[in-house]
Structures are given as C-alpha cells and as structure tokens.
Coordinates of C-alpha atoms and ligand atoms in Angstrom, one line a residue:
M543 CA 115.5 104.3 82.5
L544 CA 117.8 102.1 84.3
D545 CA 118.2 98.2 84.6
V546 CA 119.4 96.1 87.2
A547 CA 121.8 93.5 85.6
Y548 CA 123.8 91.2 87.4
A549 CA 127.3 89.3 86.6
W550 CA 125.4 85.9 87.2
D551 CA 128.7 84.1 86.3
R552 CA 130.3 85.4 89.5
L553 CA 127.5 84.4 91.8
A554 CA 126.9 81.3 93.0
M555 CA 123.4 80.4 91.6
P556 CA 121.2 77.5 92.4
R557 CA 121.3 74.5 89.8
S558 CA 117.3 74.1 89.9
L559 CA 114.6 75.8 91.3
R560 CA 113.9 73.1 94.0
H561 CA 116.9 74.7 95.7
F562 CA 114.2 77.3 97.0
E563 CA 112.3 74.5 98.8
A564 CA 114.7 74.5 101.8
K565 CA 113.6 78.0 102.6
W566 CA 110.1 76.4 103.6
A567 CA 111.8 75.0 106.4
D568 CA 113.4 78.0 107.8
R569 CA 110.2 80.2 108.2
A570 CA 111.3 81.5 111.6
N571 CA 113.9 83.5 109.9
P572 CA 112.4 86.5 107.9
H573 CA 114.2 86.4 105.2
S574 CA 113.1 82.8 104.4
F575 CA 109.5 83.8 105.4
S576 CA 109.5 86.8 103.1
G577 CA 108.0 85.6 99.7
V578 CA 110.3 87.9 98.0
W579 CA 113.6 87.3 99.6
R580 CA 113.6 83.7 99.9
F581 CA 114.2 84.3 96.0
H582 CA 117.2 86.3 97.3
E583 CA 119.7 84.4 94.7
L584 CA 117.7 85.9 91.9
L585 CA 117.8 89.3 93.1
P586 CA 121.1 89.4 94.6
F587 CA 121.5 93.2 94.8
A588 CA 121.9 93.5 98.5
P589 CA 123.5 91.4 101.3
R590 CA 120.5 89.3 102.3
E591 CA 120.8 90.4 106.3
Q592 CA 120.4 94.0 104.9
C593 CA 117.2 93.3 103.1
V594 CA 113.8 95.1 104.3
T595 CA 111.2 92.7 104.8
V596 CA 107.6 93.2 106.6
G597 CA 106.3 89.8 105.5
E598 CA 105.4 90.4 102.1
G599 CA 104.7 88.0 99.4
Q600 CA 102.4 85.6 101.5
T601 CA 100.5 84.8 98.6
L602 CA 97.9 82.2 97.0
L603 CA 97.9 80.4 93.7
H604 CA 94.4 79.7 93.7
P605 CA 92.9 77.0 90.7
S606 CA 89.4 78.3 90.4
E607 CA 87.2 76.1 88.2
G608 CA 84.3 78.9 88.3
V609 CA 86.3 81.4 86.9
G610 CA 88.0 78.9 84.4
K611 CA 84.9 78.2 83.2
Y612 CA 83.6 81.9 83.0
V613 CA 87.0 82.4 80.8
G614 CA 85.9 79.5 78.9
L615 CA 89.1 76.9 80.1
R616 CA 88.5 73.2 80.5
P617 CA 88.6 72.3 83.9
G618 CA 91.6 72.7 85.8
R619 CA 93.6 75.1 83.6
L620 CA 92.8 78.5 85.2
Y621 CA 94.8 79.4 88.2
L622 CA 94.4 83.3 90.2
Q623 CA 97.6 84.3 91.6
Y624 CA 96.1 86.2 94.5
E625 CA 98.6 89.5 95.5
G626 CA 95.7 90.6 97.6
M627 CA 97.2 89.0 100.6
N628 CA 100.2 91.1 101.2
P629 CA 100.3 93.2 103.9
S630 CA 99.3 96.1 102.3
G631 CA 96.7 94.6 100.4
S632 CA 98.3 94.6 96.7
F633 CA 101.5 93.3 94.8
K634 CA 103.3 96.5 95.1
D635 CA 104.8 95.3 98.5
N636 CA 106.7 92.8 96.6
G637 CA 108.4 95.7 94.8
M638 CA 108.6 98.3 97.9
S639 CA 110.4 95.7 99.9
A640 CA 113.4 96.1 97.4
A641 CA 113.0 99.6 96.9
F642 CA 113.2 100.0 100.6
T643 CA 116.5 97.7 100.7
H644 CA 118.2 100.1 98.1
A645 CA 116.8 103.3 99.8
R646 CA 118.5 102.1 103.0
M647 CA 121.7 101.5 101.0
T648 CA 121.6 104.9 99.7
G649 CA 121.0 106.6 103.1
A650 CA 117.6 108.2 101.9
T651 CA 115.4 109.9 104.8
R652 CA 112.3 110.4 102.6
A653 CA 110.5 108.5 99.8
A654 CA 108.1 109.8 97.3
C655 CA 105.7 108.1 95.0
A656 CA 102.8 109.3 92.5
S657 CA 100.0 106.7 92.8
T658 CA 96.6 105.7 91.9
G659 CA 96.4 104.4 95.6
N660 CA 98.3 101.1 96.0
T661 CA 102.0 102.5 95.6
S662 CA 100.9 105.0 98.1
A663 CA 99.4 102.5 100.5
S664 CA 102.5 100.2 100.2
L665 CA 104.8 103.0 100.6
A666 CA 103.1 104.6 103.7
L667 CA 103.0 101.1 105.1
Y668 CA 106.7 100.3 104.8
C669 CA 107.7 103.6 106.1
S670 CA 105.2 103.4 109.1
V671 CA 106.5 99.9 109.7
T672 CA 110.2 100.2 109.4
R673 CA 110.5 103.7 110.2
L674 CA 113.3 104.1 107.8
M675 CA 112.0 106.8 105.7
K676 CA 109.1 109.6 105.7
A677 CA 106.5 109.2 103.1
V678 CA 105.5 111.9 100.6
I679 CA 102.8 110.5 98.2
F680 CA 101.2 112.6 95.2
V681 CA 97.7 111.5 94.2
G682 CA 95.2 113.0 91.6
S683 CA 92.5 114.8 93.1
G684 CA 89.2 112.7 93.9
K685 CA 91.0 109.7 91.6
I686 CA 91.8 107.3 93.9
A687 CA 89.7 104.4 95.6
Y688 CA 89.0 105.2 99.4
G689 CA 90.4 102.0 100.4
K690 CA 93.7 103.0 99.6
L691 CA 93.6 106.7 100.6
S692 CA 92.4 105.6 104.1
Q693 CA 95.5 103.4 104.1
A694 CA 98.0 106.0 103.5
L695 CA 96.1 108.5 105.7
D696 CA 95.9 105.9 108.4
F697 CA 100.0 105.3 108.1
G698 CA 100.6 108.7 108.4
A699 CA 102.0 109.7 105.1
L700 CA 102.3 113.2 103.9
T701 CA 99.3 113.2 101.1
V702 CA 99.7 115.6 98.3
Q703 CA 96.6 115.9 96.1
I704 CA 97.1 117.6 93.2
A705 CA 94.2 119.0 90.7
G706 CA 95.1 116.6 88.2
D707 CA 95.1 113.0 87.4
F708 CA 97.7 110.3 87.8
D709 CA 99.7 111.2 84.8
D710 CA 100.2 114.9 86.3
A711 CA 101.1 113.5 89.6
M712 CA 103.8 111.1 87.9
A713 CA 105.3 114.1 86.1
R714 CA 105.1 116.4 89.1
V715 CA 106.9 113.7 91.8
Q716 CA 109.8 113.1 89.6
E717 CA 110.6 117.1 89.3
V718 CA 109.7 117.1 93.2
S719 CA 112.2 114.5 93.9
R720 CA 114.8 115.5 91.5
Q721 CA 114.7 118.9 92.9
L722 CA 114.5 117.9 96.7
G723 CA 116.7 114.9 96.6
I724 CA 113.6 112.5 97.6
Y725 CA 114.0 108.9 96.9
L726 CA 111.3 108.1 94.2
V727 CA 109.5 104.7 94.7
N728 CA 107.8 104.7 91.3
S729 CA 108.4 101.5 89.1
V730 CA 110.8 104.2 87.3
N731 CA 112.8 102.9 90.0
P732 CA 114.5 99.8 88.7
F733 CA 114.7 98.0 92.3
R734 CA 111.0 97.9 92.5
L735 CA 110.9 95.7 89.3
E736 CA 113.5 93.3 90.8
G737 CA 110.9 92.9 93.9
Q738 CA 108.2 92.1 91.3
K739 CA 109.9 89.3 89.6
T740 CA 109.2 87.3 92.7
I741 CA 105.5 87.0 91.4
M742 CA 106.4 84.9 89.1
Y743 CA 108.7 82.8 91.0
R744 CA 105.8 82.2 93.2
V745 CA 103.4 81.2 90.4
L746 CA 106.3 78.5 89.5
E747 CA 106.3 77.3 93.1
G748 CA 102.7 77.2 93.2
L749 CA 102.9 75.0 90.1
R750 CA 105.5 72.7 91.4
W751 CA 108.1 74.5 89.2
E752 CA 106.3 73.8 85.9
V753 CA 106.1 76.9 83.3
P754 CA 102.3 77.6 82.7
D755 CA 101.4 78.5 79.1
W756 CA 100.0 82.1 79.9
I757 CA 100.4 84.8 82.6
V758 CA 97.8 87.3 81.9
V759 CA 98.3 90.8 83.9
P760 CA 96.5 94.0 84.0
G761 CA 98.8 96.8 82.4
G762 CA 98.7 100.6 84.0
N763 CA 102.5 101.8 84.5
L764 CA 103.6 98.4 83.1
G765 CA 106.1 98.0 86.1
N766 CA 104.6 94.3 86.4
S767 CA 104.8 93.1 82.8
S768 CA 108.0 94.5 82.5
A769 CA 109.3 92.8 85.9
F770 CA 107.4 89.3 84.7
G771 CA 109.7 89.6 81.3
K772 CA 112.6 90.3 83.1
A773 CA 112.0 87.5 85.5
F774 CA 111.4 84.8 82.6
R775 CA 114.2 86.1 80.9
E776 CA 116.9 85.2 83.5
L777 CA 115.5 82.3 84.2
H778 CA 115.9 81.0 80.9
E779 CA 119.1 81.9 80.4
L780 CA 120.1 80.8 83.6
G781 CA 118.8 77.2 82.5
L782 CA 116.4 77.2 85.5
I783 CA 113.4 76.9 83.3
P784 CA 113.0 75.0 79.9
R785 CA 111.0 77.4 77.9
V786 CA 109.1 81.1 78.8
P787 CA 105.2 81.4 78.9
R788 CA 103.6 83.7 76.9
L789 CA 102.5 87.1 78.4
A790 CA 99.2 88.8 78.0
V791 CA 98.9 92.8 79.2
I792 CA 95.5 93.8 79.6
N793 CA 94.7 97.5 79.4
A794 CA 91.2 99.0 80.5
A795 CA 89.9 100.4 76.9
G796 CA 89.6 104.1 78.7
A797 CA 93.4 103.7 79.3
N798 CA 94.8 101.9 76.3
T799 CA 98.2 103.4 75.3
L800 CA 100.0 100.1 75.1
Y801 CA 97.3 98.5 73.3
R802 CA 96.9 101.1 70.8
L803 CA 100.8 101.5 70.3
V804 CA 101.7 97.8 69.9
E805 CA 98.2 96.4 68.5
Q806 CA 97.5 99.1 65.9
E807 CA 100.2 101.3 65.5
G808 CA 102.6 98.1 65.4
L809 CA 105.4 99.2 67.9
R810 CA 107.7 96.8 69.0
W811 CA 110.9 96.5 71.3
N812 CA 113.1 96.4 68.0
H813 CA 116.5 95.0 69.4
G814 CA 116.1 98.0 72.0
A815 CA 115.3 100.8 69.8
P816 CA 111.6 101.2 69.6
S817 CA 110.3 103.9 67.4
E818 CA 110.8 107.0 69.2
S819 CA 108.8 109.0 66.3
L820 CA 106.0 106.4 66.7
I821 CA 105.8 107.2 70.4
R822 CA 106.1 110.7 70.2
K823 CA 103.4 111.2 67.8
F824 CA 101.1 109.0 69.9
Y825 CA 101.5 111.4 72.6
D826 CA 101.6 114.6 70.4
D827 CA 98.3 113.5 69.5
M828 CA 97.1 112.6 72.8
N829 CA 97.8 116.3 74.1
A830 CA 96.3 117.8 71.0
E831 CA 92.9 115.7 71.5
K832 CA 93.4 116.4 75.2
R833 CA 92.6 112.6 75.7
R834 CA 92.4 111.6 79.3
A835 CA 92.6 108.2 80.9
K836 CA 88.9 107.1 82.1
T837 CA 88.2 104.0 83.6
I838 CA 86.2 102.6 86.8
A839 CA 89.6 100.5 87.1
S840 CA 91.2 103.5 88.9
A841 CA 94.3 101.5 89.6
I842 CA 95.2 101.2 85.9
E843 CA 93.7 104.9 84.8
I844 CA 96.8 105.4 83.4
N845 CA 97.7 107.3 79.5
R846 CA 101.4 107.9 79.8
P847 CA 103.0 104.3 81.2
V848 CA 106.7 104.8 82.3
N849 CA 107.7 101.4 81.7
L850 CA 106.5 101.3 78.1
Q851 CA 109.9 100.3 77.0
K852 CA 110.4 97.8 79.2
C853 CA 107.0 96.2 78.9
L854 CA 108.0 96.2 74.9
R855 CA 110.9 94.2 75.8
A856 CA 109.0 91.9 78.0
L857 CA 106.3 91.3 75.2
E858 CA 109.4 90.4 73.0
V859 CA 110.9 87.8 75.4
C860 CA 107.4 86.4 76.1
N861 CA 105.9 86.3 72.4
G862 CA 103.4 88.8 74.1
V863 CA 99.9 90.0 73.3
V864 CA 98.2 93.2 74.2
R865 CA 94.1 93.7 74.6
E866 CA 91.9 96.2 75.9
V867 CA 88.8 95.3 78.0
S868 CA 85.5 97.5 78.6
D869 CA 84.7 98.8 82.2
Q870 CA 81.6 96.6 81.7
D871 CA 83.7 93.4 81.0
I872 CA 85.9 94.5 83.9
L873 CA 83.2 94.6 86.4
D874 CA 81.5 91.6 85.2
A875 CA 84.6 89.5 85.2
K876 CA 85.3 91.2 88.8
A877 CA 82.0 89.6 90.1
Q878 CA 82.9 86.1 89.0
V879 CA 86.0 86.5 90.9
G880 CA 84.2 87.6 93.9
A881 CA 81.6 84.8 93.3
G882 CA 84.5 82.3 93.0
G883 CA 85.9 83.0 96.4
L884 CA 88.5 85.2 96.6
G885 CA 87.7 88.7 95.7
C886 CA 89.7 91.6 94.0
E887 CA 89.6 95.0 92.8
P888 CA 88.3 96.4 89.3
A889 CA 91.8 96.6 88.1
S890 CA 92.8 92.9 88.9
A891 CA 89.6 91.8 87.2
A892 CA 90.9 93.1 83.6
S893 CA 93.3 90.1 83.8
V894 CA 90.2 87.6 84.0
A895 CA 88.2 89.6 81.3
G896 CA 91.3 89.7 79.0
A897 CA 91.8 86.1 79.5
R898 CA 88.2 85.8 78.4
L899 CA 88.5 87.8 75.4
L900 CA 91.5 85.8 74.4
V901 CA 90.3 82.4 74.6
S902 CA 87.2 83.7 72.7
E903 CA 89.3 85.0 69.9
G904 CA 91.5 81.2 69.9
V905 CA 94.4 83.2 70.9
I906 CA 94.5 81.2 74.1
G907 CA 93.6 77.6 73.8
R908 CA 91.0 76.1 76.1
D909 CA 93.5 73.2 77.3
D910 CA 96.2 76.1 77.9
R911 CA 97.5 76.5 81.5
V912 CA 96.6 80.2 82.4
V913 CA 97.6 82.4 85.2
C914 CA 95.6 85.5 85.9
V915 CA 97.4 88.1 88.3
L916 CA 94.7 89.3 90.9
T917 CA 97.0 92.4 91.7
G918 CA 94.9 94.0 94.5
H919 CA 92.4 93.0 97.3
Q920 CA 88.6 93.3 96.9
L921 CA 88.3 95.9 99.7
K922 CA 90.6 98.3 98.0
D923 CA 87.7 99.9 96.3
P924 CA 84.4 98.5 97.8
D925 CA 82.3 101.3 96.1
A926 CA 82.7 99.8 92.8
T927 CA 81.6 96.3 94.3
V928 CA 78.5 97.8 96.1
A929 CA 77.4 100.1 93.0
Y930 CA 77.6 96.9 91.0
H931 CA 75.4 94.7 93.4
T932 CA 73.2 97.6 94.3
T933 CA 69.2 97.8 93.7
D934 CA 69.7 101.7 93.9
Q935 CA 69.5 102.9 90.3
E936 CA 70.7 106.3 91.2
L937 CA 73.9 104.8 93.0
F938 CA 74.4 102.5 89.9
N939 CA 74.1 105.4 87.4
K940 CA 76.4 107.7 89.5
V941 CA 79.5 105.2 90.4
L942 CA 79.2 103.1 87.2
G943 CA 76.6 104.5 84.7
S944 CA 78.9 107.4 84.0
R945 CA 81.5 105.0 82.9
G946 CA 79.4 103.3 80.4
V947 CA 78.4 100.6 82.6
R948 CA 74.7 99.5 81.7
R949 CA 73.9 96.1 83.5
A950 CA 75.3 94.0 86.3
A951 CA 74.7 90.6 84.9
F952 CA 76.3 88.9 88.1
A953 CA 74.8 91.2 90.6
N954 CA 73.6 89.7 94.1
R955 CA 71.0 91.7 95.2
A956 CA 70.4 92.6 98.8
V957 CA 66.5 91.7 99.8
A958 CA 64.7 94.5 101.5
V959 CA 62.6 93.0 104.4
S960 CA 60.4 94.8 107.1
N961 CA 61.6 94.3 110.3
N962 CA 59.2 91.4 110.9
L963 CA 59.9 87.6 111.8
D964 CA 57.4 86.1 109.3
E965 CA 58.6 88.4 106.3
I966 CA 62.2 87.4 107.1
V967 CA 61.3 83.8 106.9
K968 CA 59.4 84.1 103.9
A969 CA 61.9 86.0 102.3
I970 CA 64.4 83.3 102.8
H971 CA 62.1 80.5 101.8
L972 CA 61.8 82.6 98.7
Y973 CA 65.1 83.8 98.0
G974 CA 67.5 80.9 100.2
Ligands
LIG1948 N1 96.6 96.6 89.4 C1 96.7 97.2 90.5 C2 95.7 96.6 91.9 C3 97.5 98.2 90.6 O1 97.1 99.1 91.9 C4 98.0 98.9 89.4 C5 99.1 100.3 89.3 C6 98.3 97.7 88.3 C7 97.2 96.8 88.3 C8 99.3 98.2 87.1 O2 100.3 97.8 87.4 O3 101.5 99.7 87.0 O4 102.8 97.5 87.2 O5 101.2 98.0 85.2 N2 99.0 101.0 90.5 C9 99.9 101.9 90.7 C10 99.7 103.0 91.9 C11 99.9 102.7 89.3 O6 100.2 104.1 91.6 O7 99.1 102.1 92.8 P1 101.3 98.5 86.5

C-alpha cells in the first residue's frame, strides 16, 4: 500500500478554509467548478491545469428532518451528503478524477478495476468522456446491480464477468494489471483516495466550515473511510480545523470483516503496526469456513477490504467506531431516505441504519450533528427498491427473502385498479 504525502511546508497553503469560497465566483473555469479540483491546494500532486475533470462533485449536503427523526436525532441535527449527484451517480467520480490525473502523468493507455459496479461505471464514464484510456473492468458474475452494469456496457468498457465474487475479481485484476502493465484504478491506488478526501471538504463547506460531530459512512473496500481520516488528519495538522469529527464505519452484517476485526477482535492501528497475525488468522478461518460475503447491499458485498490498514489509521485519527447492520435494517433505512426526498442505493443506506443503531446505543448523542454519506444514487439498483415496495410476494421472496428480509415496514404499495374511471376515482378517494 502506498500513501500520498506532501511537503506542506514547501507549498503555499491557505490560512483558512474560507479561502476556497473565492472559487465559487469562478465557475466558468472547469477546475474551479469541479467539486474536487476547487480544493486543489489540499491535493496538489499535479499542476492544476493538468487535472482531469468531467464536472464531478456537484453534490449536496441536505438537512433531512424525516431521516433525522427516524435516526433518533433532535431536529436540525442530521445531514445527508448526497454523492449520487456525481456524473456517474456515485462518490467514485471524486476519486476517479484524481486517478485519471495521475494516470495521464504516467502515460497510461489502459485502466482496469474490479468492481461491485460503481467503480466500473465511473471508470467507464471517465474513459468515454476523456478518451484518455481504454477501460477494462472485472465484475463478479451476477453480482452487480443492473443500473451499474448498464452504465459500463453503454460507455463501451471491456467488461469481464468472472465466475466468482468481488473478492475473486479484486485478486485477479491485480495480477492481470501487473502482468499487462495496465493502470489500476481500484482504491489500492492512493490517488483515488486523494480525490475522495474532497467529499469531506464539501461537507465542511456545506456547514460553513464548521466541523460536525460525526461522519457515518458505509464500509466496503474501505477507501472512503480511509480517505476521510486522511482528510481530517491533514486539515487538523495544517491548522485549518480546530478538531476532528468522529467516524462511524458501517458494514453490512453479511460482509463484516472490519466490524469483527475491530469490535470483536480488538484490531487497532497500533502506531502503524496492526497485528498481522490477527489479520492472517481471520482470513485463514474465513478460507477454512469458505465464508463468502452476502448482502443485498451489493456495493459493499466485500469480505477482503484492500484498505483495511488505512481504515484502521482513520479510526485512530477520528476516534472511530464500527458497526454492522442487517439487510432488513438497510432496506428500511433506504425507504426512509427515499421518503425524505433523496433516494439512494442499498449500500448507502447502511450509513443511516448505522447512525440509528449508534443513537439507540447512546454512542451518538441526540443533539450531535451527524452527517451520513449517501454514496450512490437510487437508480443504481431499482430491483431492490421495487422488490421492497411490491405486493408481489414471489418477487419479494426472490430478491429480498433470500437475504433474510422478512418485512417491508415502510413499503409504498402500488394500487391495482381496473381500467375504469369510477374505479380509479374511488381508489384515489380511498388511498389518497
Ligand atoms: N457505497 C457504494 C454505493 C459503493 O459503490 C461502495 C463501493 C461503497 C459504498 C463502499 O465504499 O469501498 O470506499 O468502503 N463500491 C466499490 C465498487 C467496491 O466497486 O464500486 P468503500
């Protein structure tokens, strides 16, 4: 694993985060418009004019009363950082703009990733828009939501479906990239994480540069959580924020490596030397038991997170906690997010379900200011949404029942009516 480190003392640094407000008035310049590159001073690994942008990062920090109430917070305390508004519909574009910038510096002509769907959609989009490289993507067979697969196909990426899951695809793509000299854009790539730091800069921007009490984020390959920890550590060291928020990383219960290692086995960053024997034993047991990740939140259906160590560092920096939530809780939280006006995909709702759990435990206080990161757009996985709201028991069982989901407490059922004016009017009176 590599890390990007800057000689900050040799760079001209802003004295205050308000410095970045000057970029708002310069939106005709693509590098000021980009939600990543308008913070260029905080990820200055390439000259600004050479940075790749397709207009990523036009996101929203949305205060949500409805979701706040569901989570158990007092009014005005919950915010949703809506990353689904990115060009490819997920937070991945933040990191992809940075990875493409670095790839261009190296002269790469092909880029690859393994993906549960969003990284591949993002890679494919950046390739098709910029024409800088050709995309090769590895996906687990039958493992990715159709919204995401359709993007990769539409954008023209070479799509390799591996007979296996994400963890298999991740292992293979590293071998293939090494053998063929292809530029790898998974979050093992440290430049990806540089781009993803900006999600937190935009959260601060949305709070007028005030630091929230909690950041809650789903955990899959652990790139985001690692990037967030790095962002806050650097801002604090640079004297640009007075304190660091706490971080909560939320696993799906069916893909809970981080939860088990940190909360049950006591694995810690330990000054950069986390217990390798503990990690090795965990994976040996996983192999022996043939344990595979399984969750409706397919984006985080990952048992071997490549950024495990960096995430441990982030948890240390941010006094973090890890929790696991069931698929049932994820889908109920997702329905609440949807009812609140901004939809998300299942994995993203793990953050809301996790925040709710932490409030019920008293770890997050009801007066705390909490930001849940909604990592991907509602339309990424319409199957899960339709199956949740359906009256068709067979569909429900097929898509959700097989994941242990038993009920849809917040289902908004479609009303079936005959094609008859009186019946339709009657139904509207009855249900409206
Ligand atoms: N949420 C969504 C919507 C994702 O697509 C992912 C990861 C995560 C959360 C987890 O983020 O890996 O930084 O902990 N998706 C990757 C992919 C693995 O291939 O698209 P993480």
